[in-house]
Coordinates of C-alpha atoms and ligand atoms in Angstrom, one line a residue:
M254 CA -15.0 63.2 -45.3
E255 CA -12.4 60.6 -46.1
G256 CA -9.9 62.7 -44.1
R257 CA -12.0 63.4 -41.2
W258 CA -12.6 59.5 -40.7
K259 CA -8.6 59.0 -40.8
Y260 CA -8.5 61.5 -37.4
V261 CA -11.5 59.7 -35.8
V262 CA -9.7 56.2 -36.4
L263 CA -6.2 57.6 -35.4
G264 CA -7.7 59.4 -32.3
A265 CA -9.5 55.9 -31.2
L266 CA -6.1 54.1 -31.8
A267 CA -4.3 56.6 -29.8
A268 CA -6.8 56.6 -26.8
G269 CA -6.9 52.8 -26.8
F270 CA -3.1 52.7 -26.8
L271 CA -2.8 55.2 -23.9
A272 CA -5.4 53.2 -21.9
A273 CA -3.4 50.0 -22.4
A274 CA -0.3 51.7 -21.5
G275 CA -1.7 53.3 -18.5
G276 CA -3.0 49.8 -17.2
L277 CA 0.2 48.2 -17.8
A278 CA 2.0 51.0 -15.8
F279 CA -0.6 50.5 -13.0
L280 CA -0.1 46.6 -13.0
Y281 CA 4.0 47.1 -12.9
S282 CA 3.9 50.1 -10.4
G283 CA 2.9 48.0 -7.6
I284 CA 0.6 50.5 -6.3
Y285 CA -2.4 48.1 -6.0
P286 CA -2.5 46.6 -2.4
I287 CA -2.7 42.9 -2.9
A288 CA -2.4 41.9 0.8
A289 CA -5.3 39.7 1.9
N290 CA -5.4 41.5 5.4
E291 CA -6.3 44.7 3.9
P292 CA -10.1 44.9 3.3
H293 CA -11.2 45.4 -0.6
T294 CA -12.0 48.9 -1.6
K295 CA -15.7 49.5 -2.0
V296 CA -15.5 49.6 -5.7
V297 CA -13.8 46.1 -5.8
D298 CA -16.2 44.9 -3.2
W299 CA -19.1 46.0 -5.3
V300 CA -17.7 44.5 -8.6
L301 CA -17.1 41.2 -7.1
T302 CA -20.5 41.0 -5.5
T303 CA -22.4 42.1 -8.4
L304 CA -20.3 39.8 -10.7
Q305 CA -21.1 36.8 -8.3
E306 CA -24.9 37.4 -8.2
H307 CA -25.3 37.7 -11.8
S308 CA -22.9 34.9 -12.9
V309 CA -24.2 32.4 -10.5
S310 CA -28.0 33.1 -11.3
S311 CA -27.5 32.9 -14.9
R312 CA -25.7 29.5 -14.7
A313 CA -27.9 27.9 -11.9
G314 CA -31.0 27.9 -13.7
D315 CA -31.5 24.3 -14.6
V316 CA -30.2 22.2 -11.6
S317 CA -33.1 20.3 -10.1
A318 CA -33.2 19.7 -6.3
P319 CA -33.8 16.3 -4.6
D320 CA -35.8 16.3 -1.5
L321 CA -33.7 18.4 1.0
T322 CA -35.7 17.1 4.0
E323 CA -34.7 13.6 3.9
R324 CA -32.8 12.5 7.1
E325 CA -29.9 10.6 5.3
L326 CA -29.2 13.4 3.3
L327 CA -29.1 15.9 6.3
A328 CA -26.8 13.6 8.2
D329 CA -24.4 13.4 5.5
G330 CA -24.5 17.1 5.0
L331 CA -23.7 17.6 8.6
A332 CA -20.6 15.2 8.4
L333 CA -19.6 16.9 5.2
Y334 CA -20.0 20.6 6.5
N335 CA -18.0 19.8 9.6
R336 CA -15.2 18.2 7.7
H337 CA -14.9 20.7 4.7
C338 CA -16.7 23.9 5.4
A339 CA -16.5 24.8 9.0
V340 CA -12.7 25.6 8.7
C341 CA -13.7 28.7 6.7
H342 CA -17.3 29.4 7.5
G343 CA -17.6 28.4 11.1
A344 CA -20.6 26.7 12.6
P345 CA -22.9 27.3 15.6
G346 CA -20.4 27.6 18.5
V347 CA -17.4 26.7 16.3
E348 CA -15.2 29.7 15.4
R349 CA -13.6 29.7 12.0
A350 CA -9.9 28.3 11.9
I351 CA -7.2 30.8 11.6
M352 CA -7.1 30.2 7.7
G353 CA -10.6 31.0 7.4
R354 CA -10.3 34.1 9.3
G355 CA -7.5 35.4 7.2
L356 CA -9.4 35.2 4.0
N357 CA -10.4 38.1 1.7
P358 CA -13.4 38.5 1.1
D359 CA -14.3 37.3 4.7
P360 CA -16.2 33.9 4.2
P361 CA -19.6 34.7 5.8
R362 CA -20.7 32.6 8.7
L363 CA -23.3 30.3 7.0
A364 CA -25.5 30.0 10.0
T365 CA -26.3 33.5 10.0
E366 CA -24.8 35.7 7.2
I367 CA -25.7 34.0 4.2
R368 CA -27.2 35.9 1.0
D369 CA -30.7 34.9 -0.4
W370 CA -29.7 32.2 -2.9
S371 CA -32.1 29.6 -4.3
N372 CA -31.2 26.0 -3.5
A373 CA -30.0 25.5 -7.2
E374 CA -27.9 28.6 -6.8
L375 CA -26.3 27.1 -3.5
F376 CA -25.6 23.7 -5.2
W377 CA -23.8 25.7 -8.1
I378 CA -21.7 27.7 -5.8
V379 CA -20.5 24.7 -3.7
A380 CA -19.9 22.7 -6.8
N381 CA -18.0 25.3 -9.0
G382 CA -16.6 27.6 -6.2
L383 CA -16.3 31.5 -6.6
K384 CA -13.3 32.6 -8.6
M385 CA -11.4 35.8 -7.0
A386 CA -13.2 35.2 -3.7
G387 CA -11.4 32.1 -2.1
M388 CA -14.5 30.0 -2.3
P389 CA -13.1 26.4 -3.6
A390 CA -14.8 24.2 -6.2
F391 CA -15.8 21.4 -4.5
Q392 CA -16.5 19.2 -7.6
P393 CA -15.3 16.8 -8.9
G394 CA -14.3 16.1 -5.2
L395 CA -17.9 15.6 -4.0
S396 CA -20.5 13.8 -6.0
D397 CA -23.7 15.6 -7.0
R398 CA -25.5 13.7 -3.9
E399 CA -22.9 15.0 -1.6
V400 CA -23.1 18.3 -2.7
W401 CA -26.8 18.5 -2.3
A402 CA -26.3 17.1 1.4
T403 CA -24.3 20.5 2.2
V404 CA -27.3 22.4 0.7
A405 CA -29.7 20.6 2.8
F406 CA -27.7 21.1 5.9
M407 CA -27.1 24.6 5.1
R408 CA -30.9 25.2 5.0
A409 CA -31.1 23.6 8.4
L410 CA -28.1 25.5 9.9
P411 CA -29.8 28.8 11.2
G412 CA -32.0 26.8 13.7
I413 CA -29.1 24.9 15.3
S414 CA -27.8 25.9 18.6
P415 CA -24.1 25.2 19.6
E416 CA -24.9 22.3 21.9
E417 CA -27.0 20.7 19.3
Y418 CA -24.2 21.2 16.7
R419 CA -21.7 19.7 19.1
R420 CA -23.7 16.7 19.9
A421 CA -24.8 15.8 16.5
S422 CA -21.2 16.4 14.8
V423 CA -19.8 14.1 17.6
G424 CA -22.4 11.2 17.6
G425 CA -24.7 12.0 14.8
D426 CA -27.5 12.1 17.5
A427 CA -30.6 10.6 16.1
R428 CA -32.9 13.0 18.0
I429 CA -31.1 15.9 16.6
L430 CA -31.4 14.6 13.0
A431 CA -35.2 14.2 13.8
L432 CA -35.3 17.9 15.0
L433 CA -33.3 19.0 11.8
E434 CA -35.8 17.0 9.5
E435 CA -38.6 18.7 11.2
R436 CA -37.3 22.0 10.8
M437 CA -36.7 21.5 7.2
R438 CA -40.3 20.4 6.8
G439 CA -41.4 23.7 8.2
A440 CA -43.1 22.3 11.3
T441 CA -42.0 25.3 13.3
P442 CA -42.0 28.9 12.1
R443 CA -38.6 29.9 11.0
G444 CA -38.6 33.8 11.0
A445 CA -40.5 37.0 12.1
A446 CA -41.8 37.0 8.6
D447 CA -44.3 34.4 10.0
G448 CA -44.9 36.3 13.3
D449 CA -47.7 38.5 14.2
P450 CA -46.4 41.8 15.4
T451 CA -49.6 42.5 17.6
E452 CA -49.3 39.0 19.3
G453 CA -45.6 39.9 19.6
R454 CA -46.1 43.3 21.4
R455 CA -48.5 41.5 23.8
L456 CA -45.8 38.9 24.6
V457 CA -43.1 41.5 25.3
E458 CA -45.3 43.1 27.8
A459 CA -46.0 39.7 29.5
Y460 CA -42.6 38.7 29.7
G461 CA -41.6 41.8 31.2
C462 CA -38.9 42.9 28.8
G463 CA -39.5 46.3 29.9
S464 CA -38.0 45.5 33.2
C465 CA -34.5 45.8 31.4
H466 CA -35.3 47.7 28.2
I467 CA -36.9 50.8 26.9
I468 CA -39.3 49.6 24.2
P469 CA -41.6 51.8 22.4
G470 CA -45.3 50.9 22.5
V471 CA -44.7 48.7 25.4
A472 CA -46.2 49.6 28.9
N473 CA -43.7 50.2 31.9
S474 CA -40.5 49.6 29.8
K475 CA -38.2 51.9 31.8
G476 CA -35.3 49.5 32.5
H477 CA -31.8 50.2 32.0
V478 CA -30.2 47.0 32.4
G479 CA -30.1 46.1 28.6
P480 CA -30.0 48.8 25.7
P481 CA -33.0 50.6 24.6
L482 CA -34.8 48.8 21.8
T483 CA -36.0 52.0 20.2
K484 CA -35.4 51.7 16.3
L485 CA -34.4 48.1 16.7
G486 CA -35.6 47.5 13.2
L487 CA -32.7 49.8 11.8
R488 CA -30.0 48.0 13.8
H489 CA -27.5 46.1 11.9
Y490 CA -26.4 43.7 14.6
I491 CA -28.0 42.1 17.5
A492 CA -26.0 42.4 20.7
G493 CA -22.9 43.3 18.5
A494 CA -22.8 39.5 17.6
V495 CA -25.0 38.5 14.6
L496 CA -26.8 40.3 11.8
N497 CA -30.1 41.7 12.7
N498 CA -32.7 39.9 10.6
P499 CA -35.9 37.8 11.3
E500 CA -34.5 34.6 11.8
N501 CA -31.5 35.6 14.0
L502 CA -33.7 37.8 16.0
A503 CA -36.1 35.0 17.0
R504 CA -33.2 32.7 17.8
W505 CA -31.7 35.5 20.0
L506 CA -35.0 35.9 22.0
H507 CA -35.6 32.2 22.1
S508 CA -32.1 31.4 23.5
P509 CA -29.8 34.4 23.8
E510 CA -27.2 32.1 25.3
A511 CA -27.3 29.9 21.8
V512 CA -26.5 33.1 19.8
E513 CA -23.4 34.7 22.0
P514 CA -22.5 32.4 24.8
G515 CA -21.9 34.4 28.0
T516 CA -24.4 37.4 27.2
A517 CA -25.9 39.3 30.0
M518 CA -29.4 38.9 28.6
P519 CA -31.1 36.0 30.3
S520 CA -33.6 33.5 28.6
V521 CA -37.0 34.7 29.7
G522 CA -38.2 31.1 28.8
A523 CA -40.2 32.0 25.5
T524 CA -41.0 29.2 23.0
R525 CA -39.6 29.4 19.6
E526 CA -43.0 30.3 18.2
E527 CA -43.3 33.1 20.9
A528 CA -40.0 34.4 19.9
V529 CA -41.0 34.6 16.2
H530 CA -44.2 37.0 17.2
M531 CA -42.0 39.2 19.5
A532 CA -39.3 39.5 16.8
A533 CA -42.1 40.4 14.2
Y534 CA -43.0 43.4 16.5
L535 CA -39.5 44.4 17.4
L536 CA -38.4 44.8 13.9
T537 CA -41.1 47.3 13.3
L538 CA -39.5 49.7 15.6
G539 CA -38.0 52.4 13.6
A540 CA -38.4 50.4 10.4
D541 CA -38.3 52.5 7.3
E542 CA -40.9 51.5 4.7
S543 CA -38.1 51.5 2.1
L544 CA -36.0 49.0 3.9
V545 CA -38.6 46.4 4.5
G546 CA -38.4 43.6 1.7
P547 CA -40.7 40.7 1.4
R548 CA -38.9 38.9 4.0
G549 CA -38.9 41.6 6.5
I550 CA -35.9 43.9 7.2
L551 CA -33.1 43.1 4.7
P552 CA -30.0 41.5 5.7
A553 CA -27.6 44.3 7.1
R554 CA -25.0 43.8 4.3
W555 CA -27.5 45.0 1.8
L556 CA -28.5 48.1 3.6
P557 CA -26.5 51.5 2.7
H558 CA -23.7 52.0 5.0
Ligands
HEC703 C1 -11.1 27.9 2.0 C2 -12.3 28.6 2.6 C3 -13.5 28.1 2.2 C4 -13.8 26.8 2.4 C5 -13.2 25.6 2.9 C6 -15.2 26.8 2.0 N1 -15.6 28.2 1.6 FE1 -17.6 28.9 1.0 N2 -16.8 30.7 0.8 C7 -15.4 31.0 1.1 C8 -15.2 32.6 0.7 C9 -14.1 33.3 1.0 C10 -16.5 33.0 0.1 C11 -16.9 34.3 -0.5 C12 -17.3 35.3 0.4 C13 -17.6 36.5 -0.6 O1 -17.6 36.6 -1.8 O2 -18.4 37.2 0.1 C14 -17.4 31.7 0.4 C15 -18.7 31.6 -0.1 C16 -19.7 30.8 0.1 C17 -21.1 30.7 -0.3 C18 -21.8 31.8 -0.7 C19 -22.2 32.6 0.6 C20 -23.0 33.9 0.4 O3 -23.7 34.4 1.3 O4 -23.1 34.5 -0.7 C21 -21.6 29.5 0.1 C22 -23.2 29.2 0.0 C23 -20.6 28.9 0.5 N3 -19.2 29.5 0.5 C24 -20.5 27.4 1.0 C25 -19.6 26.5 1.4 C26 -19.7 25.2 1.7 C27 -21.0 24.5 1.7 C28 -18.5 24.8 1.9 C29 -18.2 23.2 2.2 C30 -18.5 22.2 1.2 C31 -17.5 25.9 1.7 N4 -18.2 27.1 1.4 C32 -16.3 25.7 2.0 C33 -14.4 30.3 1.6 C34 -14.5 28.8 1.8
HEC704 C1 -32.8 40.9 33.2 C2 -32.6 41.6 32.1 C3 -33.2 41.7 30.7 C4 -34.4 41.2 30.2 C5 -35.6 40.6 31.3 C6 -34.5 41.1 29.0 N1 -33.3 41.7 28.4 FE1 -32.9 42.0 26.5 N2 -30.8 42.5 26.9 C7 -30.4 42.5 28.4 C8 -29.1 42.8 28.2 C9 -28.2 43.0 29.3 C10 -28.7 43.0 26.7 C11 -27.3 43.3 26.1 C12 -26.8 41.9 25.9 C13 -25.5 41.9 25.1 O1 -25.1 42.8 24.4 O2 -25.0 40.8 25.1 C14 -30.0 42.6 25.9 C15 -30.0 42.7 24.8 C16 -31.3 42.6 23.9 C17 -31.5 42.7 22.6 C18 -30.5 43.1 21.5 C19 -30.1 44.8 21.7 C20 -29.1 45.2 20.8 O3 -28.9 46.5 21.1 O4 -28.4 44.5 20.2 C21 -32.7 42.7 22.2 C22 -33.4 42.8 21.1 C23 -33.4 42.4 23.5 N3 -32.4 42.1 24.4 C24 -34.7 42.1 23.5 C25 -35.3 41.6 24.7 C26 -36.9 41.1 24.9 C27 -37.7 41.2 23.8 C28 -36.8 40.7 26.0 C29 -38.2 40.0 26.9 C30 -38.4 38.8 26.0 C31 -35.7 40.9 26.8 N4 -34.8 41.3 26.0 C32 -35.6 40.6 28.2 C33 -31.1 42.4 29.5 C34 -32.4 41.8 29.5

């Protein structure tokens, strides 16, 4: 018995030594591609994402949020975002700076590609940063109130058009701040999750979208000016420009130009509310039950590629 244990222990030691030696050899060999302009492998990407999501949510628990709809807070958030975040994350109508485009992982366009974090989690990320991801910590540089201001502003971001962002960031335009505040209070529905697909189908027909698109379930839709909207619910991108999710699709239908300047798709003059209903209908096209989450279709980066 004694003798056998000795071999087990020696075997384990030898295996440990070999693994350590292999690891060192790998580090010193120079095989690993460290260049930031080569994408991470799928495995490293998965490890980073998983690590981030679990680490952030286990630490963010006990931060309590102030009233994020307060106008002053939004105004400060806009100024802070413009100064500290737009370089890497861009803003409506503002391309990321050269530095932001060269980072790896790619800093997401926060107006359209943000993951589903809670307010406390967003606060935590901005305050503490994300190690191994190039997201800087903004504390102690910014106060708690200033970090909350950026969180409030990130929440308002998806509804802001390039024109609104430009005017607001130049002059702190009071009318636009009022608009942000109204959006934050939920006065207007913000996503197709709030929309009614039946009403949406009726509106798609009434607005004559079929003159340019083939749309399942919609009478007289034979147009070829735009792409067929068959299985739109499974599409990852809208017009190749932004992720296909309820918010972005509604924004696109309300004002295509605000989502992709210079697009050939005209605005049909639908109100924001009508756009929300139409998005709800279009997202049912080709949708597979397994891909539909509580907020509609999951963001494309979560779908299996
Ligand atoms: C130097 C570039 C840089 C700056 C400046 C920067 N970020 Fe980031 N940020 C990143 C990178 C890179 C990531 C990580 C992307 C990943 O891991 O997928 C990130 C991630 C995030 C995330 C998580 C997004 C998600 O979808 O999970 C949030 C939120 C965020 N940043 C907010 C901000 C805010 C607010 C500011 C300004 C106060 C800011 N960032 C400034 C580079 C930057
Ligand atoms: C005058 C023709 C025209 C009309 C009317 C029109 N569209 Fe479009 N649509 C286009 C074109 C062209 C594109 C491609 C734009 C691009 O890729 O920049 C497009 C793109 C789209 C896309 C993105 C498709 C994709 O494959 O990414 C959707 C969704 C869409 N339209 C829905 C609608 C709806 C709903 C209506 C009615 C409210 C409508 N369109 C009315 C011409 C039109």
